[in-house]
Coordinates of C-alpha atoms and ligand atoms in Angstrom, one line a residue:
X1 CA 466.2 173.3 33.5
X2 CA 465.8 174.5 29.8
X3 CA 462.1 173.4 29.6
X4 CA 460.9 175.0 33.1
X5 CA 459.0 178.2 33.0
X6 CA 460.5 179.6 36.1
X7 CA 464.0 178.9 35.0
X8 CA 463.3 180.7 31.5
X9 CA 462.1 184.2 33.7
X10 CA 465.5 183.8 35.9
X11 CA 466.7 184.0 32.4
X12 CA 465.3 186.7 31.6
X13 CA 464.0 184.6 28.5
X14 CA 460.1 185.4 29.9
X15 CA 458.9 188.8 30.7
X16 CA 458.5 189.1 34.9
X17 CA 457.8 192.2 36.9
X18 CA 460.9 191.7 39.3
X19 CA 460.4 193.2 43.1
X20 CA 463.4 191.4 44.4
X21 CA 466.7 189.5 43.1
X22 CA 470.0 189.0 44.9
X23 CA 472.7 185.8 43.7
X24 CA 470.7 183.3 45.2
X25 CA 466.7 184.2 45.0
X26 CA 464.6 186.1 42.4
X27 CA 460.9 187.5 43.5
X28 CA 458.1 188.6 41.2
X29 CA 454.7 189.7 40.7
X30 CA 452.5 186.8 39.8
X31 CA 450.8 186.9 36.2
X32 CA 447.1 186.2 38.3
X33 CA 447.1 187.9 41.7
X34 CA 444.4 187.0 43.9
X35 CA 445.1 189.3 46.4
X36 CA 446.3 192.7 46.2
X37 CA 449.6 191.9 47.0
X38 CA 450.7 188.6 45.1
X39 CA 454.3 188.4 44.7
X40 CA 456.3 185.2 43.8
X41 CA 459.8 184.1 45.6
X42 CA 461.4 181.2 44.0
X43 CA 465.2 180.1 43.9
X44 CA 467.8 180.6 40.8
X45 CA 468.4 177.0 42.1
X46 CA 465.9 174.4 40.1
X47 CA 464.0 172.7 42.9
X48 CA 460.6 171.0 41.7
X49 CA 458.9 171.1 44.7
X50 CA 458.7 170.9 48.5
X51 CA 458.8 167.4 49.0
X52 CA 462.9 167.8 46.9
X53 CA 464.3 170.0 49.8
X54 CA 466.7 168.5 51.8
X55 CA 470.0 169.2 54.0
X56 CA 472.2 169.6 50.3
X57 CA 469.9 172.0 49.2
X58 CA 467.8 173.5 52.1
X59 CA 470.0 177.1 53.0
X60 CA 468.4 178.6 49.9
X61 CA 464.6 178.0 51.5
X62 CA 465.5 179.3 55.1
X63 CA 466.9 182.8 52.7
X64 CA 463.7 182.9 50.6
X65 CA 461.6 183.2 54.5
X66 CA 464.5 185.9 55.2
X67 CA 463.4 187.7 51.4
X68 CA 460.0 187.4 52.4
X69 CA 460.7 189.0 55.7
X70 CA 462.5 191.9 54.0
X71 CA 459.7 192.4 50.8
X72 CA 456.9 192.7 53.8
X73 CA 458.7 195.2 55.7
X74 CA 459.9 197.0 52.4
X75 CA 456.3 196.5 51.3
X76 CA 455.5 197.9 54.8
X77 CA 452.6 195.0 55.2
X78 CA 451.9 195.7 58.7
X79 CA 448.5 194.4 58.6
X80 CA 449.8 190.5 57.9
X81 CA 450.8 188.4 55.4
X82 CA 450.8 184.9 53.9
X83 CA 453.7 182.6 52.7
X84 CA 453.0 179.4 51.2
X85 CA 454.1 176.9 48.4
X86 CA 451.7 174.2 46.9
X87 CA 453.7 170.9 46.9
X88 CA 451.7 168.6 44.4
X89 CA 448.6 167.9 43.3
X90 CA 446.0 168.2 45.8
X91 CA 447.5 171.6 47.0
X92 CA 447.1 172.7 42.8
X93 CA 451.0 172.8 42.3
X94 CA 451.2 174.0 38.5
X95 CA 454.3 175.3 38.2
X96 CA 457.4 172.5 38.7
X97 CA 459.9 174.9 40.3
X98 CA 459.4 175.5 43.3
X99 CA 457.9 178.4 44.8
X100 CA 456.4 180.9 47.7
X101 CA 453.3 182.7 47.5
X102 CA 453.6 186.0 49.1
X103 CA 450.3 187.2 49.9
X104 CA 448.6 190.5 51.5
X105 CA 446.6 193.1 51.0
X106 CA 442.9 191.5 52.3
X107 CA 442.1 189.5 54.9
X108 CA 442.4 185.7 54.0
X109 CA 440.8 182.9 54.6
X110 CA 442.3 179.6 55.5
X111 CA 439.8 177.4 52.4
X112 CA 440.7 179.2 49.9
X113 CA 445.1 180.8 49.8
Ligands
AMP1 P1 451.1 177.1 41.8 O1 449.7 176.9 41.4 O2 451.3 177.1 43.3 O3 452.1 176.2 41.2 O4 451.5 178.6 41.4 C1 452.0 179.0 40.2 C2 451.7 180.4 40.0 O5 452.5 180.9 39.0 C3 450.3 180.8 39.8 O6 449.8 181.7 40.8 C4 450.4 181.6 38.4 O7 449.5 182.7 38.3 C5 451.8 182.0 38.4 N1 452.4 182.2 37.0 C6 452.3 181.3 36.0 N2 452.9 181.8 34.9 C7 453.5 183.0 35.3 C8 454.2 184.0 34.7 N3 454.6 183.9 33.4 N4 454.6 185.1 35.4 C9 454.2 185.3 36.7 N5 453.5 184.3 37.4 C10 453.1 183.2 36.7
ZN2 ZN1 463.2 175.8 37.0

């Protein structure tokens, strides 16, 4: 999508700090970490949001859980981590492509991501 933020750092078109990319997924370091480890993991694929995954288009969210798998260990997070993607308004989506939070680094609470 030529509007879409997300698309435009695929693109290359906006400035990222890449950690991971391979033909299907691209993973980087989120402008405003609020953890120590905030890192980004969205598809090349335009998907808004959750609630738009289904059977056509799902393969590509079961490999962003296997690039999460491989950052933490890469990452060597062997205290924990989070994954989680805000679908909508009340969880604060901001960003219309979809998208997994990778967070470590401090404990975290479940109020708050
Ligand atoms: P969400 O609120 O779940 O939609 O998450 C959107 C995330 O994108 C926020 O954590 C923002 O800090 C992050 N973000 C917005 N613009 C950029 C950018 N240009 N580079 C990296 N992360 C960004
Ligand atoms: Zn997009």
């Amino acid at each position: 999508m030529s509007d879409c933020l997300f698309c435009k750092i695929i693109k290359g078109e906006i400035p990222s700090t890449k950690v991971y990319e391979d033909e299907k997924v691209y993973a980087f370091k989120d402008i405003n970490p609020i953890a120590p480890v905030h890192i980004l993991i969205i598809p090349k694929e335009h998907i808004s949001k959750l609630e738009d995954v289904n059977e056509t288009n799902s393969a590509v969210i079961s490999h962003i859980f296997e690039v999460a798998a491989k950052i933490a260990r890469d990452m060597n997070l062997t205290n924990g981590y989070r994954v989680v993607s805000n679908c909508g308004d009340d969880a604060g989506q901001t960003v219309f492509h979809i998208h997994f939070h990778l967070l470590a680094g401090r404990k975290l609470g479940w109020e708050e991501q």
